[in-house]
Amino acid sequence: MAQKTVLIVYAHQSPGSFNAAVRDVAVQELTELGYRVHVSDLYAVDFRANATRDDIIGDLKNSELFQYGEETMHAWMEGRLGDDIVAEQRKVEEAELVIFQFPLYWFSVPAIMKGWMDRVLTQGFAFSLKRMYNNGIFKDKKAMLSFTTGAAQTMFQPDGINGDINVSLWPLQNGTLHFCGFQVLAPQIFWSPSHCPAAARAAMLDGWRARLRGLLAEKPLTFAPCELFDLSFQGGFQLRPEVKEERRSRPFGITTGHHLGKPLPPDNQTRAQPSEENTPGCRK
Ligand SMILES: Cc1cc2nc3c(=O)[nH]c(=O)nc-3n(C[C@H](O)[C@H](O)[C@H](O)COP(=O)(O)OP(=O)(O)OC[C@H]3O[C@@H](n4cnc5c(N)ncnc54)[C@H](O)[C@@H]3O)c2cc1C
């Protein structure tokens, strides 16, 4: 049987950083567990962040109006994507789990990692309009965010100055990872390593090491399955009326994004939900 593979997409400039330490713990622990670990060190290879015409080898389908998404879809089908993109796509194909390791930049990933997402997760390879979310192309794979912050945890709570971290994580976890079908594992958040004592940093690394041992067996986060929606253009890809009706008396929204004007299901984007209470509501 082929050795199972984990891909770490890594974005930090400094080998002495806390992010580098977190990456090294993951490589060591997962290797000891028997996984083959690939690291895409984006700054080290000077990974290009810009999605441009240079990503397509040969002629464009429509040179009058350059449409990156269309052109890269055709280039993917015809084997005409740039070599750096193809190399990353091969690593994704092989991986059972993809870990994105980065410092939080402006509530999101650093630009170089956003560029990886823009350029590697092309239409056809990573999604199609027929295959998305829980029916997505990578539905048999897992992915997770592992990141450091400058802010303390209290600042990213619903009553903290930055607002609820669950809201901040929705675009990356739902809009990118789950959109491509990945089962998204709860994020690993290292709160403010630059502003805490050395002992606290050591404890964070120990916690990560312990989590890694059971990571692949973890239950993923909860998202609203496609089956709750009318997946037609006439239906506007909206929640089916009977689902809305069924949810009317429930205390919480379905997910952070599908909140239906109700309180958000607690920790929807940071913790796998233990009970049925917050799972999407298609009681059959
Ligand atoms: C453009 C930009 C945007 C930003 N936006 C945000 C934002 O939106 N929200 C937010 O919260 N923050 C933001 N930040 C802050 C950023 O997220 C933090 O600076 C970053 O996450 C800190 O992680 P680091 O790996 O760079 O820490 P480092 O500064 O590299 O490390 C922290 C400490 O850990 C020590 N260390 C290194 N290795 C080890 C080890 N093995 N064991 C123990 N200690 C070790 C280091 O020596 C250092 O003292 C932003 C920063 C930038 C530059």
mmCIF file of C-alpha atoms and ligand atoms in Angstrom:
data_model
loop_
_atom_site.group_PDB
_atom_site.id
_atom_site.type_symbol
_atom_site.label_atom_id
_atom_site.label_comp_id
_atom_site.label_asym_id
_atom_site.label_seq_id
_atom_site.Cartn_x
_atom_site.Cartn_y
_atom_site.Cartn_z
ATOM 1 C CA MET A 1 0.000 0.000 0.000
ATOM 2 C CA ALA A 2 1.303 3.492 -0.866
ATOM 3 C CA GLN A 3 2.629 5.543 2.016
ATOM 4 C CA LYS A 4 0.141 8.195 3.109
ATOM 5 C CA THR A 5 1.160 11.745 2.420
ATOM 6 C CA VAL A 6 0.681 15.090 4.138
ATOM 7 C CA LEU A 7 1.408 18.363 2.384
ATOM 8 C CA ILE A 8 2.376 21.427 4.436
ATOM 9 C CA VAL A 9 1.998 24.657 2.490
ATOM 10 C CA TYR A 10 4.236 26.970 4.467
ATOM 11 C CA ALA A 11 4.611 30.735 4.356
ATOM 12 C CA HIS A 12 7.115 32.442 6.625
ATOM 13 C CA GLN A 13 10.258 34.307 5.652
ATOM 14 C CA SER A 14 12.395 33.395 8.666
ATOM 15 C CA PRO A 15 13.866 29.992 9.592
ATOM 16 C CA GLY A 16 14.050 31.230 13.223
ATOM 17 C CA SER A 17 10.356 32.081 13.435
ATOM 18 C CA PHE A 18 7.745 30.464 15.601
ATOM 19 C CA ASN A 19 6.001 29.352 12.406
ATOM 20 C CA ALA A 20 9.149 27.469 11.425
ATOM 21 C CA ALA A 21 9.152 25.765 14.834
ATOM 22 C CA VAL A 22 5.498 24.771 14.375
ATOM 23 C CA ARG A 23 6.258 23.396 10.898
ATOM 24 C CA ASP A 24 9.231 21.422 12.200
ATOM 25 C CA VAL A 25 7.130 19.847 14.951
ATOM 26 C CA ALA A 26 4.573 18.768 12.337
ATOM 27 C CA VAL A 27 7.208 17.324 10.009
ATOM 28 C CA GLN A 28 8.871 15.414 12.821
ATOM 29 C CA GLU A 29 5.696 14.104 14.431
ATOM 30 C CA LEU A 30 3.950 13.101 11.184
ATOM 31 C CA THR A 31 7.116 11.436 9.870
ATOM 32 C CA GLU A 32 7.376 9.441 13.098
ATOM 33 C CA LEU A 33 3.746 8.406 12.610
ATOM 34 C CA GLY A 34 4.692 6.960 9.212
ATOM 35 C CA TYR A 35 3.502 9.714 6.879
ATOM 36 C CA ARG A 36 5.510 11.046 4.007
ATOM 37 C CA VAL A 37 5.555 14.817 4.506
ATOM 38 C CA HIS A 38 6.005 17.301 1.669
ATOM 39 C CA VAL A 39 6.660 20.944 2.535
ATOM 40 C CA SER A 40 6.009 23.666 -0.026
ATOM 41 C CA ASP A 41 8.124 26.484 1.425
ATOM 42 C CA LEU A 42 6.653 29.342 -0.568
ATOM 43 C CA TYR A 43 9.133 32.127 0.274
ATOM 44 C CA ALA A 44 12.108 29.778 -0.144
ATOM 45 C CA VAL A 45 11.085 28.970 -3.715
ATOM 46 C CA ASP A 46 9.907 32.536 -4.333
ATOM 47 C CA PHE A 47 6.478 31.236 -5.293
ATOM 48 C CA ARG A 48 4.800 33.738 -7.576
ATOM 49 C CA ALA A 49 1.592 35.118 -6.107
ATOM 50 C CA ASN A 50 0.248 36.871 -9.208
ATOM 51 C CA ALA A 51 -2.328 35.069 -11.301
ATOM 52 C CA THR A 52 -1.345 36.140 -14.823
ATOM 53 C CA ARG A 53 -1.268 35.081 -18.439
ATOM 54 C CA ASP A 54 2.211 33.623 -17.809
ATOM 55 C CA ASP A 55 0.526 30.693 -16.042
ATOM 56 C CA ILE A 56 -0.736 29.398 -19.388
ATOM 57 C CA ILE A 57 1.629 27.760 -21.849
ATOM 58 C CA GLY A 58 0.786 28.413 -25.496
ATOM 59 C CA ASP A 59 -2.081 30.307 -27.102
ATOM 60 C CA LEU A 60 -5.043 31.699 -25.236
ATOM 61 C CA LYS A 61 -8.586 30.659 -26.098
ATOM 62 C CA ASN A 62 -9.631 34.289 -26.104
ATOM 63 C CA SER A 63 -6.825 36.772 -26.458
ATOM 64 C CA GLU A 64 -9.255 39.697 -26.855
ATOM 65 C CA LEU A 65 -10.557 39.353 -23.305
ATOM 66 C CA PHE A 66 -8.236 37.537 -20.928
ATOM 67 C CA GLN A 67 -10.227 35.582 -18.344
ATOM 68 C CA TYR A 68 -7.853 33.869 -15.902
ATOM 69 C CA GLY A 69 -10.357 31.308 -14.609
ATOM 70 C CA GLU A 70 -11.498 30.186 -18.074
ATOM 71 C CA GLU A 71 -8.021 30.085 -19.536
ATOM 72 C CA THR A 72 -6.505 28.131 -16.650
ATOM 73 C CA MET A 73 -9.392 25.649 -16.808
ATOM 74 C CA HIS A 74 -8.653 24.959 -20.486
ATOM 75 C CA ALA A 75 -4.912 24.904 -19.822
ATOM 76 C CA TRP A 76 -5.446 22.361 -17.019
ATOM 77 C CA MET A 77 -7.531 20.134 -19.320
ATOM 78 C CA GLU A 78 -4.905 20.343 -22.058
ATOM 79 C CA GLY A 79 -1.817 20.043 -19.821
ATOM 80 C CA ARG A 80 -0.698 23.601 -20.529
ATOM 81 C CA LEU A 81 -0.424 25.061 -17.008
ATOM 82 C CA GLY A 82 2.911 26.451 -15.812
ATOM 83 C CA ASP A 83 5.352 24.005 -14.224
ATOM 84 C CA ASP A 84 5.237 25.504 -10.723
ATOM 85 C CA ILE A 85 1.445 25.134 -10.655
ATOM 86 C CA VAL A 86 1.535 21.564 -11.942
ATOM 87 C CA ALA A 87 4.143 20.603 -9.331
ATOM 88 C CA GLU A 88 1.885 21.889 -6.527
ATOM 89 C CA GLN A 89 -1.190 20.216 -8.005
ATOM 90 C CA ARG A 90 0.647 16.876 -8.005
ATOM 91 C CA LYS A 91 1.448 17.334 -4.307
ATOM 92 C CA VAL A 92 -2.203 18.110 -3.533
ATOM 93 C CA GLU A 93 -3.340 15.045 -5.476
ATOM 94 C CA GLU A 94 -1.035 12.829 -3.448
ATOM 95 C CA ALA A 95 -1.925 14.293 -0.072
ATOM 96 C CA GLU A 96 -4.467 12.908 2.333
ATOM 97 C CA LEU A 97 -4.160 16.073 4.412
ATOM 98 C CA VAL A 98 -3.043 19.589 3.471
ATOM 99 C CA ILE A 99 -1.905 21.863 6.324
ATOM 100 C CA PHE A 100 -1.598 25.585 5.627
ATOM 101 C CA GLN A 101 1.011 26.998 8.056
ATOM 102 C CA PHE A 102 1.262 30.808 8.222
ATOM 103 C CA PRO A 103 1.223 33.968 10.332
ATOM 104 C CA LEU A 104 -2.145 35.711 10.186
ATOM 105 C CA TYR A 105 -1.861 38.752 7.881
ATOM 106 C CA TRP A 106 -4.790 41.150 7.825
ATOM 107 C CA PHE A 107 -7.169 38.497 9.151
ATOM 108 C CA SER A 108 -6.132 36.177 6.333
ATOM 109 C CA VAL A 109 -3.205 34.330 4.749
ATOM 110 C CA PRO A 110 -0.065 36.173 3.566
ATOM 111 C CA ALA A 111 -0.252 37.249 -0.093
ATOM 112 C CA ILE A 112 2.162 34.537 -1.199
ATOM 113 C CA MET A 113 -0.167 31.867 0.195
ATOM 114 C CA LYS A 114 -3.224 33.557 -1.293
ATOM 115 C CA GLY A 115 -1.329 33.381 -4.583
ATOM 116 C CA TRP A 116 -0.847 29.640 -4.069
ATOM 117 C CA MET A 117 -4.618 29.291 -3.617
ATOM 118 C CA ASP A 118 -5.422 31.491 -6.625
ATOM 119 C CA ARG A 119 -3.007 29.724 -8.948
ATOM 120 C CA VAL A 120 -3.022 26.087 -7.791
ATOM 121 C CA LEU A 121 -6.726 25.549 -7.071
ATOM 122 C CA THR A 122 -7.809 25.955 -10.698
ATOM 123 C CA GLN A 123 -11.228 25.152 -12.088
ATOM 124 C CA GLY A 124 -11.359 21.547 -13.212
ATOM 125 C CA PHE A 125 -8.517 20.502 -10.924
ATOM 126 C CA ALA A 126 -9.990 21.735 -7.635
ATOM 127 C CA PHE A 127 -13.646 22.505 -8.310
ATOM 128 C CA SER A 128 -16.354 22.677 -10.896
ATOM 129 C CA LEU A 129 -19.807 24.143 -10.746
ATOM 130 C CA LYS A 130 -21.179 20.610 -10.450
ATOM 131 C CA ARG A 131 -18.642 19.490 -7.863
ATOM 132 C CA MET A 132 -18.354 21.822 -4.925
ATOM 133 C CA TYR A 133 -18.605 21.868 -1.137
ATOM 134 C CA ASN A 134 -19.469 18.424 0.274
ATOM 135 C CA ASN A 135 -19.698 17.035 -3.277
ATOM 136 C CA GLY A 136 -16.386 18.670 -4.138
ATOM 137 C CA ILE A 137 -13.420 17.206 -5.930
ATOM 138 C CA PHE A 138 -11.343 16.852 -2.750
ATOM 139 C CA LYS A 139 -14.105 15.402 -0.582
ATOM 140 C CA ASP A 140 -11.920 12.453 0.375
ATOM 141 C CA LYS A 141 -9.114 14.727 1.569
ATOM 142 C CA LYS A 142 -8.671 16.835 4.678
ATOM 143 C CA ALA A 143 -7.264 20.326 5.038
ATOM 144 C CA MET A 144 -6.638 22.677 7.916
ATOM 145 C CA LEU A 145 -5.304 26.101 8.801
ATOM 146 C CA SER A 146 -2.503 26.306 11.349
ATOM 147 C CA PHE A 147 -1.520 29.865 12.131
ATOM 148 C CA THR A 148 -0.005 32.316 14.543
ATOM 149 C CA THR A 149 -1.492 35.662 15.474
ATOM 150 C CA GLY A 150 -0.230 38.959 16.781
ATOM 151 C CA ALA A 151 -3.453 39.431 18.723
ATOM 152 C CA ALA A 152 -4.381 37.747 21.973
ATOM 153 C CA GLN A 153 -7.282 35.287 21.984
ATOM 154 C CA THR A 154 -9.507 37.688 23.943
ATOM 155 C CA MET A 155 -9.252 40.195 21.073
ATOM 156 C CA PHE A 156 -10.760 37.670 18.649
ATOM 157 C CA GLN A 157 -13.838 36.844 20.724
ATOM 158 C CA PRO A 158 -17.353 38.061 19.896
ATOM 159 C CA ASP A 159 -16.896 40.875 22.437
ATOM 160 C CA GLY A 160 -13.207 41.463 21.611
ATOM 161 C CA ILE A 161 -11.958 44.376 19.547
ATOM 162 C CA ASN A 162 -11.206 42.254 16.437
ATOM 163 C CA GLY A 163 -14.532 40.465 16.512
ATOM 164 C CA ASP A 164 -15.311 36.757 16.417
ATOM 165 C CA ILE A 165 -12.496 34.590 14.960
ATOM 166 C CA ASN A 166 -15.205 32.232 13.652
ATOM 167 C CA VAL A 167 -16.338 35.011 11.314
ATOM 168 C CA SER A 168 -12.765 35.762 10.180
ATOM 169 C CA LEU A 169 -12.155 32.119 9.303
ATOM 170 C CA TRP A 170 -15.318 31.614 7.255
ATOM 171 C CA PRO A 171 -13.958 32.886 3.890
ATOM 172 C CA LEU A 172 -10.848 30.687 3.968
ATOM 173 C CA GLN A 173 -12.389 27.607 5.508
ATOM 174 C CA ASN A 174 -15.733 27.644 3.727
ATOM 175 C CA GLY A 175 -15.070 29.778 0.656
ATOM 176 C CA THR A 176 -11.795 28.125 -0.321
ATOM 177 C CA LEU A 177 -11.128 24.829 1.428
ATOM 178 C CA HIS A 178 -14.609 23.426 1.823
ATOM 179 C CA PHE A 179 -15.656 24.854 -1.564
ATOM 180 C CA CYS A 180 -13.061 22.522 -3.109
ATOM 181 C CA GLY A 181 -14.571 19.679 -1.113
ATOM 182 C CA PHE A 182 -11.943 19.340 1.617
ATOM 183 C CA GLN A 183 -13.144 18.110 4.981
ATOM 184 C CA VAL A 184 -11.847 20.979 7.087
ATOM 185 C CA LEU A 185 -10.260 20.100 10.420
ATOM 186 C CA ALA A 186 -10.476 22.614 13.255
ATOM 187 C CA PRO A 187 -7.773 25.254 12.923
ATOM 188 C CA GLN A 188 -4.699 25.171 15.115
ATOM 189 C CA ILE A 189 -4.302 28.694 16.443
ATOM 190 C CA PHE A 190 -1.143 29.843 18.204
ATOM 191 C CA TRP A 191 -2.243 32.984 19.955
ATOM 192 C CA SER A 192 0.283 35.774 20.076
ATOM 193 C CA PRO A 193 3.578 33.855 20.357
ATOM 194 C CA SER A 194 5.584 37.089 20.158
ATOM 195 C CA HIS A 195 3.961 38.466 23.290
ATOM 196 C CA CYS A 196 3.943 35.493 25.627
ATOM 197 C CA PRO A 197 6.577 33.944 27.917
ATOM 198 C CA ALA A 198 8.911 31.262 26.574
ATOM 199 C CA ALA A 199 7.177 28.646 28.710
ATOM 200 C CA ALA A 200 3.835 29.430 27.065
ATOM 201 C CA ARG A 201 5.400 29.023 23.623
ATOM 202 C CA ALA A 202 6.881 25.672 24.633
ATOM 203 C CA ALA A 203 3.450 24.594 25.921
ATOM 204 C CA MET A 204 1.846 25.589 22.594
ATOM 205 C CA LEU A 205 4.322 23.428 20.690
ATOM 206 C CA ASP A 206 3.687 20.515 23.074
ATOM 207 C CA GLY A 207 -0.066 20.898 22.535
ATOM 208 C CA TRP A 208 0.435 20.823 18.761
ATOM 209 C CA ARG A 209 2.644 17.727 19.032
ATOM 210 C CA ALA A 210 -0.049 15.957 21.044
ATOM 211 C CA ARG A 211 -2.804 16.967 18.629
ATOM 212 C CA LEU A 212 -0.843 15.772 15.598
ATOM 213 C CA ARG A 213 -0.890 12.216 16.949
ATOM 214 C CA GLY A 214 -4.659 12.003 16.495
ATOM 215 C CA LEU A 215 -5.136 14.620 13.806
ATOM 216 C CA LEU A 216 -6.112 12.400 10.894
ATOM 217 C CA ALA A 217 -8.824 10.740 12.986
ATOM 218 C CA GLU A 218 -10.468 14.002 14.057
ATOM 219 C CA LYS A 219 -14.042 14.843 13.170
ATOM 220 C CA PRO A 220 -14.124 17.764 10.719
ATOM 221 C CA LEU A 221 -15.939 21.070 11.177
ATOM 222 C CA THR A 222 -19.600 21.345 10.293
ATOM 223 C CA PHE A 223 -20.758 23.012 7.080
ATOM 224 C CA ALA A 224 -24.152 23.111 5.409
ATOM 225 C CA PRO A 225 -24.350 20.262 2.886
ATOM 226 C CA CYS A 226 -25.388 21.039 -0.698
ATOM 227 C CA GLU A 227 -28.471 18.883 -0.211
ATOM 228 C CA LEU A 228 -30.030 21.667 1.890
ATOM 229 C CA PHE A 229 -30.049 23.977 -1.139
ATOM 230 C CA ASP A 230 -31.977 24.186 -4.384
ATOM 231 C CA LEU A 231 -29.039 23.698 -6.725
ATOM 232 C CA SER A 232 -30.659 25.250 -9.769
ATOM 233 C CA PHE A 233 -30.288 28.671 -11.318
ATOM 234 C CA GLN A 234 -34.046 29.215 -10.943
ATOM 235 C CA GLY A 235 -33.760 28.327 -7.255
ATOM 236 C CA GLY A 236 -30.810 30.696 -6.891
ATOM 237 C CA PHE A 237 -28.814 28.043 -5.001
ATOM 238 C CA GLN A 238 -30.746 29.015 -1.882
ATOM 239 C CA LEU A 239 -31.855 27.002 1.115
ATOM 240 C CA ARG A 240 -34.885 24.895 0.289
ATOM 241 C CA PRO A 241 -38.093 26.297 1.832
ATOM 242 C CA GLU A 242 -38.697 23.191 3.956
ATOM 243 C CA VAL A 243 -35.187 23.521 5.434
ATOM 244 C CA LYS A 244 -35.864 27.155 6.333
ATOM 245 C CA GLU A 245 -39.142 26.128 7.898
ATOM 246 C CA GLU A 246 -37.523 23.317 9.846
ATOM 247 C CA ARG A 247 -34.837 25.701 11.148
ATOM 248 C CA ARG A 248 -37.307 28.385 12.189
ATOM 249 C CA SER A 249 -37.660 27.178 15.772
ATOM 250 C CA ARG A 250 -33.982 26.315 16.263
ATOM 251 C CA PRO A 251 -31.967 28.607 18.541
ATOM 252 C CA PHE A 252 -28.912 28.924 16.268
ATOM 253 C CA GLY A 253 -28.121 29.468 12.609
ATOM 254 C CA ILE A 254 -26.823 26.534 10.583
ATOM 255 C CA THR A 255 -23.232 27.712 10.263
ATOM 256 C CA THR A 256 -21.262 30.933 10.719
ATOM 257 C CA GLY A 257 -22.202 31.965 7.166
ATOM 258 C CA HIS A 258 -25.693 30.486 7.040
ATOM 259 C CA HIS A 259 -26.742 32.209 10.226
ATOM 260 C CA LEU A 260 -30.307 32.972 9.080
ATOM 261 C CA GLY A 261 -30.273 36.074 11.257
ATOM 262 C CA LYS A 262 -29.921 33.930 14.402
ATOM 263 C CA PRO A 263 -27.073 33.615 16.908
ATOM 264 C CA LEU A 264 -24.083 31.830 15.357
ATOM 265 C CA PRO A 265 -23.648 28.205 16.324
ATOM 266 C CA PRO A 266 -20.909 28.437 18.971
ATOM 267 C CA ASP A 267 -17.354 27.878 17.701
ATOM 268 C CA ASN A 268 -18.653 26.660 14.356
ATOM 269 C CA GLN A 269 -15.338 27.441 12.602
ATOM 270 C CA THR A 270 -12.979 26.573 15.434
ATOM 271 C CA ARG A 271 -14.269 23.313 16.919
ATOM 272 C CA ALA A 272 -15.858 20.161 15.582
ATOM 273 C CA GLN A 273 -19.377 20.126 16.969
ATOM 274 C CA PRO A 274 -19.893 17.410 19.580
ATOM 275 C CA SER A 275 -23.686 17.255 19.608
ATOM 276 C CA GLU A 276 -26.438 17.042 17.035
ATOM 277 C CA GLU A 277 -27.702 20.442 18.165
ATOM 278 C CA ASN A 278 -25.537 22.399 15.780
ATOM 279 C CA THR A 279 -25.363 20.033 12.873
ATOM 280 C CA PRO A 280 -27.090 21.191 9.693
ATOM 281 C CA GLY A 281 -30.747 20.608 9.915
ATOM 282 C CA CYS A 282 -32.001 18.086 7.447
ATOM 283 C CA ARG A 283 -33.870 15.849 9.841
ATOM 284 C CA LYS A 284 -35.258 13.209 7.579
HETATM 285 C C1 LIG B 1 1.454 42.382 7.127
HETATM 286 C C2 LIG B 1 1.058 41.867 8.494
HETATM 287 C C3 LIG B 1 -0.272 41.734 8.812
HETATM 288 C C4 LIG B 1 -0.652 41.246 10.057
HETATM 289 N N1 LIG B 1 -1.987 41.095 10.331
HETATM 290 C C5 LIG B 1 -2.374 40.569 11.513
HETATM 291 C C6 LIG B 1 -3.764 40.372 11.810
HETATM 292 O O1 LIG B 1 -4.642 40.648 11.011
HETATM 293 N N2 LIG B 1 -4.103 39.866 13.018
HETATM 294 C C7 LIG B 1 -3.149 39.505 13.922
HETATM 295 O O2 LIG B 1 -3.506 39.024 14.995
HETATM 296 N N3 LIG B 1 -1.829 39.668 13.665
HETATM 297 C C8 LIG B 1 -1.416 40.183 12.484
HETATM 298 N N4 LIG B 1 -0.080 40.327 12.215
HETATM 299 C C9 LIG B 1 0.911 39.847 13.212
HETATM 300 C C10 LIG B 1 1.429 38.442 12.837
HETATM 301 O O3 LIG B 1 0.364 37.550 12.671
HETATM 302 C C11 LIG B 1 2.375 37.925 13.919
HETATM 303 O O4 LIG B 1 3.480 38.797 13.967
HETATM 304 C C12 LIG B 1 2.846 36.507 13.646
HETATM 305 O O5 LIG B 1 1.734 35.652 13.638
HETATM 306 C C13 LIG B 1 3.818 36.026 14.703
HETATM 307 O O6 LIG B 1 4.303 34.747 14.320
HETATM 308 P P1 LIG B 1 5.844 34.547 13.922
HETATM 309 O O7 LIG B 1 6.092 33.127 13.564
HETATM 310 O O8 LIG B 1 6.253 35.574 12.908
HETATM 311 O O9 LIG B 1 6.501 34.878 15.321
HETATM 312 P P2 LIG B 1 8.044 35.182 15.652
HETATM 313 O O10 LIG B 1 8.165 36.632 15.922
HETATM 314 O O11 LIG B 1 8.933 34.560 14.619
HETATM 315 O O12 LIG B 1 8.223 34.332 16.967
HETATM 316 C C14 LIG B 1 7.647 34.681 18.191
HETATM 317 C C15 LIG B 1 8.603 34.240 19.284
HETATM 318 O O13 LIG B 1 8.759 32.807 19.243
HETATM 319 C C16 LIG B 1 10.143 32.504 19.409
HETATM 320 N N5 LIG B 1 10.476 31.157 18.902
HETATM 321 C C17 LIG B 1 10.960 30.792 17.697
HETATM 322 N N6 LIG B 1 11.166 29.464 17.676
HETATM 323 C C18 LIG B 1 10.800 28.970 18.882
HETATM 324 C C19 LIG B 1 10.774 27.660 19.452
HETATM 325 N N7 LIG B 1 11.197 26.589 18.788
HETATM 326 N N8 LIG B 1 10.309 27.523 20.702
HETATM 327 C C20 LIG B 1 9.875 28.596 21.403
HETATM 328 N N9 LIG B 1 9.899 29.863 20.936
HETATM 329 C C21 LIG B 1 10.351 30.035 19.676
HETATM 330 C C22 LIG B 1 10.839 33.622 18.659
HETATM 331 O O14 LIG B 1 12.188 33.720 19.039
HETATM 332 C C23 LIG B 1 10.034 34.815 19.115
HETATM 333 O O15 LIG B 1 10.448 35.285 20.357
HETATM 334 C C24 LIG B 1 0.332 40.862 11.004
HETATM 335 C C25 LIG B 1 1.688 41.022 10.693
HETATM 336 C C26 LIG B 1 2.041 41.505 9.447
HETATM 337 C C27 LIG B 1 3.522 41.663 9.122
#
